[in-house]
Amino acid sequence: DAGVTQSPTHLIKTRGQQVTLRCSPKSGHDTVSWYQQALGQGPQFIFQYYEEEERQRGNFPDRFSGHQFPNYSSELNVNALLLGDSALYLCASSSTGGNRELFFGEGSRLTVL
Amino acid sequence: AQTVTQSQPEMSVQEAETVTLSCTYDTSESDYYLFWYKQPPSRQMILVIRQEAYKQQNATENRFSVNFQKAAKSFSLKISDSQLGDAAMYFCALNFGNEKLTFGTGTRLTIIP
């Protein structure tokens, strides 16, 4: 049973570019949440997707957007990259029918130069 | 808004000894959940233990136990018989039964052989 998988594991972009990160949830999970973890900090909640819609959102600008597909996988898009967007982006999945425990992937490390 | 504070950036313990990691939080809600997550160098967040605020009994999971003091808004993690594999960043987190976790800044735990 595969857990939460994320791609790519590492990537480097330059300021002003756009990036797309991908996440496949754990089998049987229908909800995907995204977190940003800056170096030396705890993760910060970006948003959550359920039934292909954004259900909750943290304090992040509109440059951060997402999508959930019918197979429950999800994408995180960041436009007009800033140096401060350099971070580890974590995806977590859960099941609304279960105890809603979050299972995390290993993250995508984004470096913005 | 809720906050989670971990005042110990780093802790170390001799192998086989016991260590306690501290966490305090602030919320105006009466019903919430508290968590300890472990993040090893592999970057994947792993749930260590979970506590429901309405339960007075402290949660335990094998060598891991918590001291939950609701009035003091304190939630410490005790690791008994420390093992080399326990070395990691430990994050305290809070939510209200949904997937939006608020994390602390973490404590780096080193195990001394």
PDB file of C-alpha atoms in Angstrom, chain A:
ATOM      1  CA  ASP A   1       0.000   0.000   0.000  1.00  0.00           C
ATOM      2  CA  ALA A   2       1.731   3.148  -1.219  1.00  0.00           C
ATOM      3  CA  GLY A   3       1.673   6.078   1.122  1.00  0.00           C
ATOM      4  CA  VAL A   4       1.579   9.723   0.084  1.00  0.00           C
ATOM      5  CA  THR A   5       3.869  10.361  -2.863  1.00  0.00           C
ATOM      6  CA  GLN A   6       5.119  13.740  -4.002  1.00  0.00           C
ATOM      7  CA  SER A   7       7.015  14.914  -7.053  1.00  0.00           C
ATOM      8  CA  PRO A   8       9.471  16.296  -7.766  1.00  0.00           C
ATOM      9  CA  THR A   9      11.614  15.761  -4.669  1.00  0.00           C
ATOM     10  CA  HIS A  10      13.874  18.716  -5.423  1.00  0.00           C
ATOM     11  CA  LEU A  11      13.699  21.577  -7.859  1.00  0.00           C
ATOM     12  CA  ILE A  12      15.351  24.932  -8.484  1.00  0.00           C
ATOM     13  CA  LYS A  13      13.588  27.923  -9.995  1.00  0.00           C
ATOM     14  CA  THR A  14      14.380  31.588 -10.486  1.00  0.00           C
ATOM     15  CA  ARG A  15      12.431  34.575  -9.254  1.00  0.00           C
ATOM     16  CA  GLY A  16       9.315  35.309 -11.259  1.00  0.00           C
ATOM     17  CA  GLN A  17       8.923  31.782 -12.562  1.00  0.00           C
ATOM     18  CA  GLN A  18       6.022  29.465 -11.880  1.00  0.00           C
ATOM     19  CA  VAL A  19       6.130  26.012 -10.305  1.00  0.00           C
ATOM     20  CA  THR A  20       3.776  23.033 -10.062  1.00  0.00           C
ATOM     21  CA  LEU A  21       4.135  20.406  -7.361  1.00  0.00           C
ATOM     22  CA  ARG A  22       2.232  17.128  -7.407  1.00  0.00           C
ATOM     23  CA  CYS A  23       0.817  14.832  -4.765  1.00  0.00           C
ATOM     24  CA  SER A  24      -0.826  11.418  -4.824  1.00  0.00           C
ATOM     25  CA  PRO A  25      -2.705  10.627  -1.620  1.00  0.00           C
ATOM     26  CA  LYS A  26      -2.587   7.408   0.324  1.00  0.00           C
ATOM     27  CA  SER A  27      -4.925   4.767  -1.031  1.00  0.00           C
ATOM     28  CA  GLY A  28      -8.449   5.276   0.281  1.00  0.00           C
ATOM     29  CA  HIS A  29      -7.919   8.942   1.171  1.00  0.00           C
ATOM     30  CA  ASP A  30     -10.052  11.677  -0.372  1.00  0.00           C
ATOM     31  CA  THR A  31      -8.676  14.876   1.178  1.00  0.00           C
ATOM     32  CA  VAL A  32      -5.360  16.555   0.436  1.00  0.00           C
ATOM     33  CA  SER A  33      -3.745  19.344   2.448  1.00  0.00           C
ATOM     34  CA  TRP A  34      -0.633  21.331   1.565  1.00  0.00           C
ATOM     35  CA  TYR A  35       1.888  22.812   3.987  1.00  0.00           C
ATOM     36  CA  GLN A  36       4.922  25.057   3.553  1.00  0.00           C
ATOM     37  CA  GLN A  37       7.895  24.426   5.828  1.00  0.00           C
ATOM     38  CA  ALA A  38      10.589  27.088   5.751  1.00  0.00           C
ATOM     39  CA  LEU A  39      14.054  26.130   6.970  1.00  0.00           C
ATOM     40  CA  GLY A  40      14.123  25.802  10.744  1.00  0.00           C
ATOM     41  CA  GLN A  41      10.386  26.326  11.111  1.00  0.00           C
ATOM     42  CA  GLY A  42       7.288  24.238  11.608  1.00  0.00           C
ATOM     43  CA  PRO A  43       4.971  23.615   8.671  1.00  0.00           C
ATOM     44  CA  GLN A  44       2.406  26.294   7.817  1.00  0.00           C
ATOM     45  CA  PHE A  45      -1.000  25.320   6.419  1.00  0.00           C
ATOM     46  CA  ILE A  46      -1.562  26.543   2.855  1.00  0.00           C
ATOM     47  CA  PHE A  47      -4.904  24.984   1.875  1.00  0.00           C
ATOM     48  CA  GLN A  48      -6.971  21.827   1.736  1.00  0.00           C
ATOM     49  CA  TYR A  49      -8.845  20.171  -1.117  1.00  0.00           C
ATOM     50  CA  TYR A  50     -11.847  17.902  -0.904  1.00  0.00           C
ATOM     51  CA  GLU A  51     -14.202  16.880  -3.699  1.00  0.00           C
ATOM     52  CA  GLU A  52     -12.078  18.907  -6.128  1.00  0.00           C
ATOM     53  CA  GLU A  53     -12.720  22.141  -4.242  1.00  0.00           C
ATOM     54  CA  GLU A  54     -10.650  24.265  -1.893  1.00  0.00           C
ATOM     55  CA  ARG A  55     -12.249  23.789   1.493  1.00  0.00           C
ATOM     56  CA  GLN A  56      -9.939  25.694   3.826  1.00  0.00           C
ATOM     57  CA  ARG A  57      -7.152  28.170   3.237  1.00  0.00           C
ATOM     58  CA  GLY A  58      -4.355  29.502   5.402  1.00  0.00           C
ATOM     59  CA  ASN A  59      -2.759  32.928   5.278  1.00  0.00           C
ATOM     60  CA  PHE A  60      -1.123  32.658   1.863  1.00  0.00           C
ATOM     61  CA  PRO A  61      -1.443  35.035  -1.111  1.00  0.00           C
ATOM     62  CA  ASP A  62      -3.376  34.257  -4.262  1.00  0.00           C
ATOM     63  CA  ARG A  63      -0.087  33.367  -5.979  1.00  0.00           C
ATOM     64  CA  PHE A  64      -0.590  30.015  -4.295  1.00  0.00           C
ATOM     65  CA  SER A  65      -3.300  27.978  -5.971  1.00  0.00           C
ATOM     66  CA  GLY A  66      -4.210  24.361  -6.213  1.00  0.00           C
ATOM     67  CA  HIS A  67      -6.268  21.742  -7.857  1.00  0.00           C
ATOM     68  CA  GLN A  68      -7.648  18.339  -7.005  1.00  0.00           C
ATOM     69  CA  PHE A  69      -8.423  15.775  -9.665  1.00  0.00           C
ATOM     70  CA  PRO A  70     -11.203  13.151  -9.720  1.00  0.00           C
ATOM     71  CA  ASN A  71      -8.690  10.490  -8.608  1.00  0.00           C
ATOM     72  CA  TYR A  72      -8.006  12.661  -5.495  1.00  0.00           C
ATOM     73  CA  SER A  73      -4.467  13.578  -6.539  1.00  0.00           C
ATOM     74  CA  SER A  74      -3.577  17.227  -6.206  1.00  0.00           C
ATOM     75  CA  GLU A  75      -1.330  19.955  -7.540  1.00  0.00           C
ATOM     76  CA  LEU A  76       0.065  23.037  -5.855  1.00  0.00           C
ATOM     77  CA  ASN A  77       0.891  25.943  -8.142  1.00  0.00           C
ATOM     78  CA  VAL A  78       2.932  28.973  -7.160  1.00  0.00           C
ATOM     79  CA  ASN A  79       3.162  31.928  -9.549  1.00  0.00           C
ATOM     80  CA  ALA A  80       5.628  34.819  -9.649  1.00  0.00           C
ATOM     81  CA  LEU A  81       8.077  33.043  -7.365  1.00  0.00           C
ATOM     82  CA  LEU A  82       9.844  35.047  -4.665  1.00  0.00           C
ATOM     83  CA  LEU A  83      13.034  34.173  -2.826  1.00  0.00           C
ATOM     84  CA  GLY A  84      10.915  33.700   0.282  1.00  0.00           C
ATOM     85  CA  ASP A  85       9.002  30.877  -1.367  1.00  0.00           C
ATOM     86  CA  SER A  86      12.061  28.653  -0.921  1.00  0.00           C
ATOM     87  CA  ALA A  87      10.878  25.899   1.393  1.00  0.00           C
ATOM     88  CA  LEU A  88       9.894  22.279   1.769  1.00  0.00           C
ATOM     89  CA  TYR A  89       6.339  21.765   0.543  1.00  0.00           C
ATOM     90  CA  LEU A  90       4.561  18.937   2.287  1.00  0.00           C
ATOM     91  CA  CYS A  91       1.440  17.194   1.122  1.00  0.00           C
ATOM     92  CA  ALA A  92      -0.772  15.331   3.577  1.00  0.00           C
ATOM     93  CA  SER A  93      -3.778  13.151   2.889  1.00  0.00           C
ATOM     94  CA  SER A  94      -6.639  12.024   5.065  1.00  0.00           C
ATOM     95  CA  SER A  95     -10.026  10.363   4.864  1.00  0.00           C
ATOM     96  CA  THR A  96     -13.207  12.178   5.818  1.00  0.00           C
ATOM     97  CA  GLY A  97     -14.733   8.810   6.598  1.00  0.00           C
ATOM     98  CA  GLY A  98     -11.992   7.849   9.011  1.00  0.00           C
ATOM     99  CA  ASN A  99     -10.406   9.489  12.045  1.00  0.00           C
ATOM    100  CA  ARG A 100      -8.983  12.211   9.772  1.00  0.00           C
ATOM    101  CA  GLU A 101      -5.409  11.399  10.760  1.00  0.00           C
ATOM    102  CA  LEU A 102      -2.981  13.090   8.409  1.00  0.00           C
ATOM    103  CA  PHE A 103      -0.411  11.047   6.509  1.00  0.00           C
ATOM    104  CA  PHE A 104       2.436  13.106   5.098  1.00  0.00           C
ATOM    105  CA  GLY A 105       4.627  12.695   2.057  1.00  0.00           C
ATOM    106  CA  GLU A 106       8.369  13.347   2.043  1.00  0.00           C
ATOM    107  CA  GLY A 107       7.924  16.748   0.495  1.00  0.00           C
ATOM    108  CA  SER A 108       9.210  18.733  -2.448  1.00  0.00           C
ATOM    109  CA  ARG A 109      12.205  20.954  -1.723  1.00  0.00           C
ATOM    110  CA  LEU A 110      11.890  24.181  -3.728  1.00  0.00           C
ATOM    111  CA  THR A 111      14.828  26.558  -4.046  1.00  0.00           C
ATOM    112  CA  VAL A 112      14.211  29.954  -5.626  1.00  0.00           C
ATOM    113  CA  LEU A 113      17.316  31.801  -6.857  1.00  0.00           C
TER     114      LEU A 113
END
